[in-house]
Amino acid sequence: MTFEEYMAVAVQRATNNIIENDPYQEYYDLGLQRTNRTLKTLKLDAEQLERAQAKNFNGKILIISEPWCGDASATVPAVAKFFEALGNDVRVFLRDQDTSLIDHFLTNDTQSIPKVIVLDENFNVTANWGPRPQFGNDLLKKFKENPETYPREVFYNDLQVYYSRNKGKDAVEEIITLL
């Protein structure tokens, strides 16, 4: 689906979810709020656009995501809008509708999202990225190494503060290096 169709799914699930007893229901509203905040404050970086254009990337971007995902709310809109601005086709695949795709792009044996798949003009996978920028991975590592001194609540807060301030710029930067 297009990013706009993905956003329509996010709105529908947050406001009138047809999936009974959806275990992610409480996260749809929060995910939508965060995604809308990212879109509202997003400013595409001219230098990043210039560097990406210089790479002559004529491929496509496929993002595996879900609207309830906290990591996705900060990165998916930034990546989608960045590559759309470059004229690349950007599509989003909902992980939970069919997990066979994400199973090819596991992170530490988990179906972590979002996952950005870089495809060439012939739909061959050339690279993949995700589920979060290196800074976020560093925070996660810090939490996993010592949850007693860096508790889950503090980790989640630090990660969301980072996402709010960074506005997807690091994710885009890391993906540009993969082109």
PDB file of C-alpha atoms in Angstrom:
ATOM      1  CA  MET A   1       0.000   0.000   0.000  1.00  0.00           C
ATOM      2  CA  THR A   2       1.063   3.607  -0.348  1.00  0.00           C
ATOM      3  CA  PHE A   3       2.063   5.617   2.708  1.00  0.00           C
ATOM      4  CA  GLU A   4      -1.256   7.476   2.482  1.00  0.00           C
ATOM      5  CA  GLU A   5      -3.128   4.143   2.530  1.00  0.00           C
ATOM      6  CA  TYR A   6      -1.021   3.084   5.528  1.00  0.00           C
ATOM      7  CA  MET A   7      -2.066   6.291   7.302  1.00  0.00           C
ATOM      8  CA  ALA A   8      -5.725   5.559   6.502  1.00  0.00           C
ATOM      9  CA  VAL A   9      -5.303   2.131   8.143  1.00  0.00           C
ATOM     10  CA  ALA A  10      -3.706   3.826  11.166  1.00  0.00           C
ATOM     11  CA  VAL A  11      -6.639   6.244  11.509  1.00  0.00           C
ATOM     12  CA  GLN A  12      -9.215   3.485  11.049  1.00  0.00           C
ATOM     13  CA  ARG A  13      -7.582   1.243  13.646  1.00  0.00           C
ATOM     14  CA  ALA A  14      -7.207   4.076  16.148  1.00  0.00           C
ATOM     15  CA  THR A  15     -10.766   5.335  15.785  1.00  0.00           C
ATOM     16  CA  ASN A  16     -12.907   2.389  14.650  1.00  0.00           C
ATOM     17  CA  ASN A  17     -10.935  -0.848  14.639  1.00  0.00           C
ATOM     18  CA  ILE A  18     -12.845  -3.729  13.052  1.00  0.00           C
ATOM     19  CA  ILE A  19     -10.401  -6.283  14.509  1.00  0.00           C
ATOM     20  CA  GLU A  20     -12.089  -7.680  17.613  1.00  0.00           C
ATOM     21  CA  ASN A  21      -9.962  -7.809  20.762  1.00  0.00           C
ATOM     22  CA  ASP A  22      -6.923  -6.457  18.953  1.00  0.00           C
ATOM     23  CA  PRO A  23      -4.002  -6.836  21.400  1.00  0.00           C
ATOM     24  CA  TYR A  24      -2.442  -3.647  20.039  1.00  0.00           C
ATOM     25  CA  GLN A  25      -5.544  -1.456  20.343  1.00  0.00           C
ATOM     26  CA  GLU A  26      -4.146   0.771  23.090  1.00  0.00           C
ATOM     27  CA  TYR A  27      -1.084   1.496  20.943  1.00  0.00           C
ATOM     28  CA  TYR A  28      -2.907   2.586  17.765  1.00  0.00           C
ATOM     29  CA  ASP A  29      -3.964   5.971  19.155  1.00  0.00           C
ATOM     30  CA  LEU A  30      -0.509   6.678  20.560  1.00  0.00           C
ATOM     31  CA  GLY A  31       1.145   5.531  17.316  1.00  0.00           C
ATOM     32  CA  LEU A  32      -1.137   7.778  15.271  1.00  0.00           C
ATOM     33  CA  GLN A  33      -0.422  10.775  17.531  1.00  0.00           C
ATOM     34  CA  ARG A  34       3.324  10.217  17.226  1.00  0.00           C
ATOM     35  CA  THR A  35       3.173   9.675  13.457  1.00  0.00           C
ATOM     36  CA  ASN A  36       1.134  12.862  12.993  1.00  0.00           C
ATOM     37  CA  ARG A  37       3.639  14.757  15.171  1.00  0.00           C
ATOM     38  CA  THR A  38       6.486  13.453  13.007  1.00  0.00           C
ATOM     39  CA  LEU A  39       4.671  14.505   9.834  1.00  0.00           C
ATOM     40  CA  LYS A  40       3.825  17.937  11.256  1.00  0.00           C
ATOM     41  CA  THR A  41       7.396  18.715  12.318  1.00  0.00           C
ATOM     42  CA  LEU A  42       9.239  16.906   9.499  1.00  0.00           C
ATOM     43  CA  LYS A  43      11.614  19.011   7.444  1.00  0.00           C
ATOM     44  CA  LEU A  44      13.502  17.187   4.739  1.00  0.00           C
ATOM     45  CA  ASP A  45      17.225  17.868   4.952  1.00  0.00           C
ATOM     46  CA  ALA A  46      18.523  19.490   1.747  1.00  0.00           C
ATOM     47  CA  GLU A  47      22.003  17.976   2.161  1.00  0.00           C
ATOM     48  CA  GLN A  48      20.560  14.502   2.609  1.00  0.00           C
ATOM     49  CA  LEU A  49      18.386  14.955  -0.464  1.00  0.00           C
ATOM     50  CA  GLU A  50      21.402  16.120  -2.464  1.00  0.00           C
ATOM     51  CA  ARG A  51      23.564  13.166  -1.349  1.00  0.00           C
ATOM     52  CA  ALA A  52      20.795  10.692  -2.118  1.00  0.00           C
ATOM     53  CA  GLN A  53      20.205  12.236  -5.552  1.00  0.00           C
ATOM     54  CA  ALA A  54      23.926  11.972  -6.306  1.00  0.00           C
ATOM     55  CA  LYS A  55      23.681   8.205  -5.801  1.00  0.00           C
ATOM     56  CA  ASN A  56      21.224   7.984  -8.730  1.00  0.00           C
ATOM     57  CA  PHE A  57      19.056   5.512  -6.868  1.00  0.00           C
ATOM     58  CA  ASN A  58      16.235   4.525  -9.206  1.00  0.00           C
ATOM     59  CA  GLY A  59      14.899   1.698  -7.096  1.00  0.00           C
ATOM     60  CA  LYS A  60      12.020   1.294  -4.751  1.00  0.00           C
ATOM     61  CA  ILE A  61      11.501   1.348  -1.002  1.00  0.00           C
ATOM     62  CA  LEU A  62       9.393  -1.260   0.776  1.00  0.00           C
ATOM     63  CA  ILE A  63       8.679  -0.681   4.454  1.00  0.00           C
ATOM     64  CA  ILE A  64       7.421  -3.495   6.653  1.00  0.00           C
ATOM     65  CA  SER A  65       5.549  -1.892   9.524  1.00  0.00           C
ATOM     66  CA  GLU A  66       2.441  -1.637  11.674  1.00  0.00           C
ATOM     67  CA  PRO A  67       0.675   1.555  12.845  1.00  0.00           C
ATOM     68  CA  TRP A  68       0.882   0.512  16.525  1.00  0.00           C
ATOM     69  CA  CYS A  69       4.700   0.349  16.528  1.00  0.00           C
ATOM     70  CA  GLY A  70       6.498   3.056  18.514  1.00  0.00           C
ATOM     71  CA  ASP A  71       9.682   2.838  16.434  1.00  0.00           C
ATOM     72  CA  ALA A  72       7.628   3.074  13.245  1.00  0.00           C
ATOM     73  CA  SER A  73       5.825   6.259  14.284  1.00  0.00           C
ATOM     74  CA  ALA A  74       9.061   8.237  14.098  1.00  0.00           C
ATOM     75  CA  THR A  75      10.854   6.572  11.210  1.00  0.00           C
ATOM     76  CA  VAL A  76       8.241   5.416   8.692  1.00  0.00           C
ATOM     77  CA  PRO A  77       6.833   8.887   7.903  1.00  0.00           C
ATOM     78  CA  ALA A  78      10.324  10.379   7.556  1.00  0.00           C
ATOM     79  CA  VAL A  79      11.583   7.591   5.293  1.00  0.00           C
ATOM     80  CA  ALA A  80       8.408   7.552   3.199  1.00  0.00           C
ATOM     81  CA  LYS A  81       8.320  11.316   2.675  1.00  0.00           C
ATOM     82  CA  PHE A  82      12.072  11.483   1.985  1.00  0.00           C
ATOM     83  CA  PHE A  83      12.033   8.873  -0.756  1.00  0.00           C
ATOM     84  CA  GLU A  84       8.757  10.136  -2.211  1.00  0.00           C
ATOM     85  CA  ALA A  85      10.437  13.559  -2.519  1.00  0.00           C
ATOM     86  CA  LEU A  86      13.208  11.883  -4.508  1.00  0.00           C
ATOM     87  CA  GLY A  87      10.634  10.340  -6.836  1.00  0.00           C
ATOM     88  CA  ASN A  88      11.085   6.765  -5.650  1.00  0.00           C
ATOM     89  CA  ASP A  89       8.146   4.416  -5.294  1.00  0.00           C
ATOM     90  CA  VAL A  90       7.489   3.793  -1.590  1.00  0.00           C
ATOM     91  CA  ARG A  91       5.191   1.028  -0.392  1.00  0.00           C
ATOM     92  CA  VAL A  92       4.261  -0.223   3.055  1.00  0.00           C
ATOM     93  CA  PHE A  93       3.517  -3.845   3.888  1.00  0.00           C
ATOM     94  CA  LEU A  94       1.653  -4.649   7.102  1.00  0.00           C
ATOM     95  CA  ARG A  95       3.728  -7.212   8.969  1.00  0.00           C
ATOM     96  CA  ASP A  96       0.876  -8.757  10.934  1.00  0.00           C
ATOM     97  CA  GLN A  97      -1.277  -9.547   7.882  1.00  0.00           C
ATOM     98  CA  ASP A  98       1.319 -11.985   6.529  1.00  0.00           C
ATOM     99  CA  THR A  99       4.524 -12.682   8.423  1.00  0.00           C
ATOM    100  CA  SER A 100       6.201 -14.578   5.582  1.00  0.00           C
ATOM    101  CA  LEU A 101       7.894 -11.388   4.306  1.00  0.00           C
ATOM    102  CA  ILE A 102       9.318 -10.235   7.647  1.00  0.00           C
ATOM    103  CA  ASP A 103      10.631 -13.760   8.213  1.00  0.00           C
ATOM    104  CA  HIS A 104      13.222 -12.982   5.511  1.00  0.00           C
ATOM    105  CA  PHE A 105      14.401  -9.870   7.394  1.00  0.00           C
ATOM    106  CA  LEU A 106      14.623 -10.910  11.035  1.00  0.00           C
ATOM    107  CA  THR A 107      16.560  -8.860  13.579  1.00  0.00           C
ATOM    108  CA  ASN A 108      18.241 -11.106  16.150  1.00  0.00           C
ATOM    109  CA  ASP A 109      15.704 -13.821  15.271  1.00  0.00           C
ATOM    110  CA  THR A 110      12.753 -11.481  15.914  1.00  0.00           C
ATOM    111  CA  GLN A 111      10.174  -9.940  13.579  1.00  0.00           C
ATOM    112  CA  SER A 112      11.130  -6.422  14.674  1.00  0.00           C
ATOM    113  CA  ILE A 113       9.678  -3.495  12.762  1.00  0.00           C
ATOM    114  CA  PRO A 114       9.902  -1.202  10.980  1.00  0.00           C
ATOM    115  CA  LYS A 115      12.119  -2.762   8.380  1.00  0.00           C
ATOM    116  CA  VAL A 116      13.072  -0.773   5.298  1.00  0.00           C
ATOM    117  CA  ILE A 117      13.870  -2.901   2.258  1.00  0.00           C
ATOM    118  CA  VAL A 118      15.838  -1.241  -0.558  1.00  0.00           C
ATOM    119  CA  LEU A 119      14.993  -2.703  -3.969  1.00  0.00           C
ATOM    120  CA  ASP A 120      16.584  -2.034  -7.342  1.00  0.00           C
ATOM    121  CA  GLU A 121      14.570  -1.293 -10.492  1.00  0.00           C
ATOM    122  CA  ASN A 122      13.973  -5.036 -10.998  1.00  0.00           C
ATOM    123  CA  PHE A 123      12.704  -5.578  -7.435  1.00  0.00           C
ATOM    124  CA  ASN A 124      15.911  -7.271  -6.267  1.00  0.00           C
ATOM    125  CA  VAL A 125      16.748  -6.643  -2.615  1.00  0.00           C
ATOM    126  CA  THR A 126      19.956  -4.627  -2.375  1.00  0.00           C
ATOM    127  CA  ALA A 127      19.862  -3.718   1.334  1.00  0.00           C
ATOM    128  CA  ASN A 128      17.663  -3.563   4.404  1.00  0.00           C
ATOM    129  CA  TRP A 129      17.570  -1.361   7.463  1.00  0.00           C
ATOM    130  CA  GLY A 130      15.807  -1.380  10.786  1.00  0.00           C
ATOM    131  CA  PRO A 131      14.144  -1.507  13.142  1.00  0.00           C
ATOM    132  CA  ARG A 132      15.694   1.649  14.611  1.00  0.00           C
ATOM    133  CA  PRO A 133      18.666   3.988  14.130  1.00  0.00           C
ATOM    134  CA  GLN A 134      21.965   3.146  15.805  1.00  0.00           C
ATOM    135  CA  PHE A 135      21.306   5.595  18.648  1.00  0.00           C
ATOM    136  CA  GLY A 136      18.101   3.716  19.466  1.00  0.00           C
ATOM    137  CA  ASN A 137      19.945   0.407  19.251  1.00  0.00           C
ATOM    138  CA  ASP A 138      22.513   1.758  21.698  1.00  0.00           C
ATOM    139  CA  LEU A 139      19.743   2.705  24.141  1.00  0.00           C
ATOM    140  CA  LEU A 140      18.214  -0.764  23.794  1.00  0.00           C
ATOM    141  CA  LYS A 141      21.585  -2.392  24.431  1.00  0.00           C
ATOM    142  CA  LYS A 142      22.049  -0.243  27.543  1.00  0.00           C
ATOM    143  CA  PHE A 143      18.622  -1.322  28.824  1.00  0.00           C
ATOM    144  CA  LYS A 144      19.200  -5.013  28.099  1.00  0.00           C
ATOM    145  CA  GLU A 145      22.631  -5.000  29.727  1.00  0.00           C
ATOM    146  CA  ASN A 146      21.375  -3.566  32.992  1.00  0.00           C
ATOM    147  CA  PRO A 147      17.613  -3.094  33.398  1.00  0.00           C
ATOM    148  CA  GLU A 148      18.048  -2.473  37.119  1.00  0.00           C
ATOM    149  CA  THR A 149      19.997   0.758  36.592  1.00  0.00           C
ATOM    150  CA  TYR A 150      18.319   1.654  33.269  1.00  0.00           C
ATOM    151  CA  PRO A 151      14.699   0.515  33.667  1.00  0.00           C
ATOM    152  CA  ARG A 152      12.286  -0.124  30.795  1.00  0.00           C
ATOM    153  CA  GLU A 153      10.264   3.039  31.499  1.00  0.00           C
ATOM    154  CA  VAL A 154      13.378   5.225  31.313  1.00  0.00           C
ATOM    155  CA  PHE A 155      14.538   3.451  28.136  1.00  0.00           C
ATOM    156  CA  TYR A 156      11.137   3.989  26.464  1.00  0.00           C
ATOM    157  CA  ASN A 157      11.095   7.638  27.512  1.00  0.00           C
ATOM    158  CA  ASP A 158      14.661   8.260  26.298  1.00  0.00           C
ATOM    159  CA  LEU A 159      13.887   6.565  22.980  1.00  0.00           C
ATOM    160  CA  GLN A 160      10.742   8.637  22.394  1.00  0.00           C
ATOM    161  CA  VAL A 161      12.517  11.877  23.339  1.00  0.00           C
ATOM    162  CA  TYR A 162      15.255  11.002  20.851  1.00  0.00           C
ATOM    163  CA  TYR A 163      12.706  10.228  18.133  1.00  0.00           C
ATOM    164  CA  SER A 164      10.831  13.447  18.836  1.00  0.00           C
ATOM    165  CA  ARG A 165      13.977  15.552  18.524  1.00  0.00           C
ATOM    166  CA  ASN A 166      15.591  13.645  15.641  1.00  0.00           C
ATOM    167  CA  LYS A 167      12.471  13.505  13.434  1.00  0.00           C
ATOM    168  CA  GLY A 168      13.718  10.531  11.418  1.00  0.00           C
ATOM    169  CA  LYS A 169      16.902  12.234  10.236  1.00  0.00           C
ATOM    170  CA  ASP A 170      19.240   9.492  11.524  1.00  0.00           C
ATOM    171  CA  ALA A 171      17.115   6.737   9.965  1.00  0.00           C
ATOM    172  CA  VAL A 172      17.212   8.497   6.605  1.00  0.00           C
ATOM    173  CA  GLU A 173      20.958   9.065   6.924  1.00  0.00           C
ATOM    174  CA  GLU A 174      21.636   5.409   7.658  1.00  0.00           C
ATOM    175  CA  ILE A 175      19.492   4.331   4.690  1.00  0.00           C
ATOM    176  CA  ILE A 176      21.273   6.759   2.347  1.00  0.00           C
ATOM    177  CA  THR A 177      24.553   5.005   3.169  1.00  0.00           C
ATOM    178  CA  LEU A 178      22.979   1.725   1.988  1.00  0.00           C
ATOM    179  CA  LEU A 179      22.033   3.045  -1.464  1.00  0.00           C
TER     180      LEU A 179
END
